[in-house]
Amino acid sequence: MGLAHNHHHHNHGAQTARAAMASVATAAFLILLKSFAAYETGSVALLGSLADTGFDFLASLLTLFSVRYAALPADDDHRFGHGKAEALSALVQVALVTVSAVLIGWRAVVRLGDGQPTEHPEYGIGVSLIAMAATLALLLYQRQVIKETGSVAIHGDHVHYQGDLLLNAAVIVAILLDTFLHLRGADPLFGIAIAVWLLWG
Ligand SMILES: [Zn+2]
C-alpha cells in the first residue's frame, strides 16, 4: 500500500516536470518563429508578442526548476515544503506577466509615433496562426496534467497561455487592419488593449 502511494506521488512529480518542459520547448520554438516574423514584418504588435514569449520562456524555466525542487522528498533540511515552492513560482510568474504587459504597452506607444506600414503581412499572420495552434496544443496538454496533479505552478502557466491565444489573435487582427484597411493606429491600440488585458488577468 505504501509502495503504491509513493509510486503515485513520483508520477505526479514527473508529470508536472514534463508539462513544464513542454512549456519551455513551446516558448523556445515560438521565439524563433516570432523573431523571424517580427524582422520580416516590422510589426511592433508582433514585437510585443515576441517580448511576451521571451518572458514566457523565462517563466517556464522558473516553473520547471520550481516543480523539480517541489518534487524532491521532504527531509530535515527541506522543511520549506513542496506546496510553498510551487506557490512561490506562481507568484513570480504573475510578476513576469505584469512586466510583459508593461513592455507591450510601451511598444504600442512607440508605434503610435511612427507611421511605418507592415511588410510581408503573410509572415506575421502565418506565424501567429502557428503560435495559436502550438499554444492550443500546450493548453490541452496542461489541462490534462492540472486535472491529474493539481499543480499550482502549471496552473499559473496555463492561465498565462490562455491569454496568449488572444494575444496572437489580436496580432493577426492588427496586421489585417493595418494592411488591408490602412488603419495605422490599429497596431498600437491593439497592443495597449492586450497589455491592459494581461495586467487584468
Ligand atoms: Zn505569453
mmCIF file of C-alpha atoms and ligand atoms in Angstrom:
data_model
loop_
_atom_site.group_PDB
_atom_site.id
_atom_site.type_symbol
_atom_site.label_atom_id
_atom_site.label_comp_id
_atom_site.label_asym_id
_atom_site.label_seq_id
_atom_site.Cartn_x
_atom_site.Cartn_y
_atom_site.Cartn_z
ATOM 1 C CA MET A 1 0.000 0.000 0.000
ATOM 2 C CA GLY A 2 2.797 2.400 1.000
ATOM 3 C CA LEU A 3 4.767 1.484 -2.122
ATOM 4 C CA ALA A 4 1.810 2.175 -4.397
ATOM 5 C CA HIS A 5 1.280 5.535 -2.662
ATOM 6 C CA ASN A 6 4.923 6.582 -3.209
ATOM 7 C CA HIS A 7 4.798 5.478 -6.816
ATOM 8 C CA HIS A 8 1.703 7.608 -7.345
ATOM 9 C CA HIS A 9 3.488 10.719 -5.980
ATOM 10 C CA HIS A 10 6.571 10.062 -8.083
ATOM 11 C CA ASN A 11 4.374 10.039 -11.200
ATOM 12 C CA HIS A 12 2.841 13.411 -10.261
ATOM 13 C CA GLY A 13 6.303 14.996 -9.977
ATOM 14 C CA ALA A 14 7.469 13.554 -13.295
ATOM 15 C CA GLN A 15 4.211 14.562 -14.984
ATOM 16 C CA THR A 16 4.456 18.148 -13.693
ATOM 17 C CA ALA A 17 8.115 18.377 -14.803
ATOM 18 C CA ARG A 18 7.172 17.068 -18.274
ATOM 19 C CA ALA A 19 4.433 19.710 -18.576
ATOM 20 C CA ALA A 20 6.932 22.423 -17.561
ATOM 21 C CA MET A 21 9.425 21.121 -20.161
ATOM 22 C CA ALA A 22 6.678 21.247 -22.827
ATOM 23 C CA SER A 23 6.122 24.951 -21.951
ATOM 24 C CA VAL A 24 9.867 25.694 -22.229
ATOM 25 C CA ALA A 25 10.115 23.902 -25.606
ATOM 26 C CA THR A 26 7.000 25.637 -26.983
ATOM 27 C CA ALA A 27 8.272 29.071 -25.900
ATOM 28 C CA ALA A 28 11.724 28.431 -27.458
ATOM 29 C CA PHE A 29 10.091 27.344 -30.731
ATOM 30 C CA LEU A 30 7.837 30.431 -30.769
ATOM 31 C CA ILE A 31 10.769 32.780 -30.008
ATOM 32 C CA LEU A 32 12.490 31.573 -33.211
ATOM 33 C CA LEU A 33 9.317 31.915 -35.331
ATOM 34 C CA LYS A 34 8.317 35.320 -33.919
ATOM 35 C CA SER A 35 11.867 36.700 -34.254
ATOM 36 C CA PHE A 36 11.756 35.821 -37.962
ATOM 37 C CA ALA A 37 8.256 37.286 -38.422
ATOM 38 C CA ALA A 38 8.984 40.452 -36.410
ATOM 39 C CA TYR A 39 12.073 41.043 -38.566
ATOM 40 C CA GLU A 40 10.187 40.453 -41.831
ATOM 41 C CA THR A 41 7.058 42.468 -40.993
ATOM 42 C CA GLY A 42 8.376 45.290 -38.830
ATOM 43 C CA SER A 43 5.127 44.987 -36.841
ATOM 44 C CA VAL A 44 5.546 46.288 -33.295
ATOM 45 C CA ALA A 45 2.468 44.325 -32.161
ATOM 46 C CA LEU A 46 4.410 41.236 -33.209
ATOM 47 C CA LEU A 47 7.497 42.566 -31.386
ATOM 48 C CA GLY A 48 5.343 42.871 -28.262
ATOM 49 C CA SER A 49 4.170 39.316 -28.839
ATOM 50 C CA LEU A 50 7.825 38.225 -29.184
ATOM 51 C CA ALA A 51 8.775 40.031 -25.956
ATOM 52 C CA ASP A 52 5.907 38.270 -24.166
ATOM 53 C CA THR A 53 7.130 34.902 -25.467
ATOM 54 C CA GLY A 54 10.636 35.757 -24.205
ATOM 55 C CA PHE A 55 9.208 36.269 -20.713
ATOM 56 C CA ASP A 56 7.167 33.091 -21.113
ATOM 57 C CA PHE A 57 10.406 31.212 -21.768
ATOM 58 C CA LEU A 58 11.962 32.580 -18.557
ATOM 59 C CA ALA A 59 8.767 31.971 -16.569
ATOM 60 C CA SER A 60 8.511 28.407 -17.874
ATOM 61 C CA LEU A 61 12.170 27.749 -16.998
ATOM 62 C CA LEU A 62 11.434 29.027 -13.485
ATOM 63 C CA THR A 63 8.389 26.769 -13.294
ATOM 64 C CA LEU A 64 10.498 23.811 -14.450
ATOM 65 C CA PHE A 65 13.109 24.432 -11.724
ATOM 66 C CA SER A 66 10.443 25.007 -9.072
ATOM 67 C CA VAL A 67 8.488 21.839 -9.856
ATOM 68 C CA ARG A 68 11.730 19.834 -9.870
ATOM 69 C CA TYR A 69 12.555 21.290 -6.454
ATOM 70 C CA ALA A 70 8.999 20.780 -5.270
ATOM 71 C CA ALA A 71 9.146 17.151 -6.420
ATOM 72 C CA LEU A 72 12.065 16.455 -4.019
ATOM 73 C CA PRO A 73 11.145 14.421 -0.941
ATOM 74 C CA ALA A 74 10.900 16.422 2.307
ATOM 75 C CA ASP A 75 13.621 15.887 4.925
ATOM 76 C CA ASP A 76 15.037 17.789 7.918
ATOM 77 C CA ASP A 77 16.953 20.152 5.613
ATOM 78 C CA HIS A 78 13.944 20.914 3.450
ATOM 79 C CA ARG A 79 11.222 21.972 5.865
ATOM 80 C CA PHE A 80 10.202 24.653 3.368
ATOM 81 C CA GLY A 81 7.808 22.143 1.902
ATOM 82 C CA HIS A 82 6.567 21.242 -1.541
ATOM 83 C CA GLY A 83 3.439 23.335 -1.991
ATOM 84 C CA LYS A 84 5.172 26.568 -0.955
ATOM 85 C CA ALA A 85 7.832 26.254 -3.685
ATOM 86 C CA GLU A 86 5.118 25.873 -6.311
ATOM 87 C CA ALA A 87 3.085 28.779 -4.904
ATOM 88 C CA LEU A 88 6.230 30.973 -4.912
ATOM 89 C CA SER A 89 6.849 30.120 -8.570
ATOM 90 C CA ALA A 90 3.252 31.040 -9.401
ATOM 91 C CA LEU A 91 3.795 34.431 -7.697
ATOM 92 C CA VAL A 92 6.989 35.076 -9.719
ATOM 93 C CA GLN A 93 5.016 34.184 -12.824
ATOM 94 C CA VAL A 94 2.387 36.825 -12.003
ATOM 95 C CA ALA A 95 5.215 39.387 -11.676
ATOM 96 C CA LEU A 96 6.563 38.383 -15.101
ATOM 97 C CA VAL A 97 3.095 38.728 -16.668
ATOM 98 C CA THR A 98 2.992 42.292 -15.305
ATOM 99 C CA VAL A 99 6.408 43.079 -16.840
ATOM 100 C CA SER A 100 5.260 41.590 -20.183
ATOM 101 C CA ALA A 101 2.106 43.718 -20.179
ATOM 102 C CA VAL A 102 4.047 46.907 -19.437
ATOM 103 C CA LEU A 103 6.534 46.076 -22.212
ATOM 104 C CA ILE A 104 3.766 45.521 -24.786
ATOM 105 C CA GLY A 105 2.122 48.793 -23.750
ATOM 106 C CA TRP A 106 5.413 50.629 -24.121
ATOM 107 C CA ARG A 107 5.998 49.210 -27.595
ATOM 108 C CA ALA A 108 2.448 50.183 -28.562
ATOM 109 C CA VAL A 109 3.072 53.781 -27.505
ATOM 110 C CA VAL A 110 6.292 53.809 -29.573
ATOM 111 C CA ARG A 111 4.325 52.536 -32.592
ATOM 112 C CA LEU A 112 1.803 55.367 -32.244
ATOM 113 C CA GLY A 113 4.690 57.735 -33.016
ATOM 114 C CA ASP A 114 5.778 56.121 -36.289
ATOM 115 C CA GLY A 115 3.609 55.536 -39.378
ATOM 116 C CA GLN A 116 5.576 52.588 -40.775
ATOM 117 C CA PRO A 117 3.397 50.115 -42.703
ATOM 118 C CA THR A 118 3.589 46.359 -42.017
ATOM 119 C CA GLU A 119 5.639 44.497 -44.636
ATOM 120 C CA HIS A 120 5.071 40.873 -45.661
ATOM 121 C CA PRO A 121 1.858 40.620 -43.575
ATOM 122 C CA GLU A 122 1.564 36.936 -44.596
ATOM 123 C CA TYR A 123 4.594 36.114 -42.382
ATOM 124 C CA GLY A 124 3.050 37.845 -39.377
ATOM 125 C CA ILE A 125 -0.344 36.203 -39.890
ATOM 126 C CA GLY A 126 1.146 32.761 -40.676
ATOM 127 C CA VAL A 127 3.453 32.757 -37.636
ATOM 128 C CA SER A 128 0.634 33.971 -35.358
ATOM 129 C CA LEU A 129 -1.603 31.128 -36.621
ATOM 130 C CA ILE A 130 1.186 28.592 -35.953
ATOM 131 C CA ALA A 131 1.671 30.159 -32.492
ATOM 132 C CA MET A 132 -2.068 29.780 -31.757
ATOM 133 C CA ALA A 133 -2.022 26.110 -32.834
ATOM 134 C CA ALA A 134 1.092 25.366 -30.720
ATOM 135 C CA THR A 135 -0.376 27.249 -27.722
ATOM 136 C CA LEU A 136 -3.695 25.410 -28.050
ATOM 137 C CA ALA A 137 -1.907 22.029 -28.087
ATOM 138 C CA LEU A 138 0.064 23.053 -24.979
ATOM 139 C CA LEU A 139 -3.113 24.258 -23.206
ATOM 140 C CA LEU A 140 -4.895 20.936 -23.831
ATOM 141 C CA TYR A 141 -1.855 19.018 -22.503
ATOM 142 C CA GLN A 142 -1.543 21.306 -19.447
ATOM 143 C CA ARG A 143 -5.259 20.960 -18.685
ATOM 144 C CA GLN A 144 -4.834 17.186 -18.501
ATOM 145 C CA VAL A 145 -1.762 17.484 -16.211
ATOM 146 C CA ILE A 146 -3.513 20.022 -13.921
ATOM 147 C CA LYS A 147 -6.534 17.719 -13.663
ATOM 148 C CA GLU A 148 -4.304 14.826 -12.603
ATOM 149 C CA THR A 149 -1.749 16.640 -10.381
ATOM 150 C CA GLY A 150 -3.456 19.869 -9.217
ATOM 151 C CA SER A 151 -0.097 21.691 -9.727
ATOM 152 C CA VAL A 152 -0.304 25.403 -8.798
ATOM 153 C CA ALA A 153 2.769 26.242 -10.940
ATOM 154 C CA ILE A 154 1.419 24.591 -14.086
ATOM 155 C CA HIS A 155 -1.927 26.318 -13.456
ATOM 156 C CA GLY A 156 -0.175 29.727 -13.397
ATOM 157 C CA ASP A 157 1.458 28.821 -16.723
ATOM 158 C CA HIS A 158 -1.903 27.633 -18.070
ATOM 159 C CA VAL A 159 -3.727 30.880 -17.231
ATOM 160 C CA HIS A 160 -0.995 32.870 -18.959
ATOM 161 C CA TYR A 161 -1.026 30.789 -22.150
ATOM 162 C CA GLN A 162 -4.824 31.256 -22.364
ATOM 163 C CA GLY A 163 -4.127 34.984 -22.589
ATOM 164 C CA ASP A 164 -1.528 34.299 -25.281
ATOM 165 C CA LEU A 165 -4.215 32.798 -27.544
ATOM 166 C CA LEU A 166 -5.921 36.198 -27.503
ATOM 167 C CA LEU A 167 -2.570 37.959 -27.895
ATOM 168 C CA ASN A 168 -1.752 36.039 -31.097
ATOM 169 C CA ALA A 169 -5.292 36.558 -32.456
ATOM 170 C CA ALA A 170 -5.022 40.300 -31.751
ATOM 171 C CA VAL A 171 -1.717 40.474 -33.656
ATOM 172 C CA ILE A 172 -3.465 38.919 -36.686
ATOM 173 C CA VAL A 173 -6.366 41.390 -36.463
ATOM 174 C CA ALA A 174 -3.940 44.309 -36.027
ATOM 175 C CA ILE A 175 -1.926 43.275 -39.106
ATOM 176 C CA LEU A 176 -5.131 42.791 -41.155
ATOM 177 C CA LEU A 177 -6.455 46.240 -40.178
ATOM 178 C CA ASP A 178 -3.057 47.832 -40.793
ATOM 179 C CA THR A 179 -2.515 46.174 -44.181
ATOM 180 C CA PHE A 180 -5.974 45.967 -45.753
ATOM 181 C CA LEU A 181 -7.861 48.866 -44.128
ATOM 182 C CA HIS A 182 -4.770 51.081 -43.744
ATOM 183 C CA LEU A 183 -5.683 51.882 -40.132
ATOM 184 C CA ARG A 184 -2.185 52.766 -38.914
ATOM 185 C CA GLY A 185 -3.361 53.282 -35.301
ATOM 186 C CA ALA A 186 -4.830 49.756 -35.087
ATOM 187 C CA ASP A 187 -1.494 48.074 -34.351
ATOM 188 C CA PRO A 188 -0.559 50.145 -31.253
ATOM 189 C CA LEU A 189 -4.153 50.325 -29.954
ATOM 190 C CA PHE A 190 -4.444 46.543 -30.071
ATOM 191 C CA GLY A 191 -1.092 46.383 -28.292
ATOM 192 C CA ILE A 192 -2.367 48.605 -25.477
ATOM 193 C CA ALA A 193 -5.599 46.578 -25.211
ATOM 194 C CA ILE A 194 -3.536 43.375 -24.918
ATOM 195 C CA ALA A 195 -1.287 44.928 -22.254
ATOM 196 C CA VAL A 196 -4.293 46.037 -20.192
ATOM 197 C CA TRP A 197 -5.928 42.614 -20.606
ATOM 198 C CA LEU A 198 -2.745 40.843 -19.454
ATOM 199 C CA LEU A 199 -2.494 43.094 -16.383
ATOM 200 C CA TRP A 200 -6.170 42.444 -15.630
ATOM 201 C CA GLY A 201 -5.516 38.708 -15.734
HETATM 202 ZN ZN ZN B 1 2.857 34.834 -23.072
#
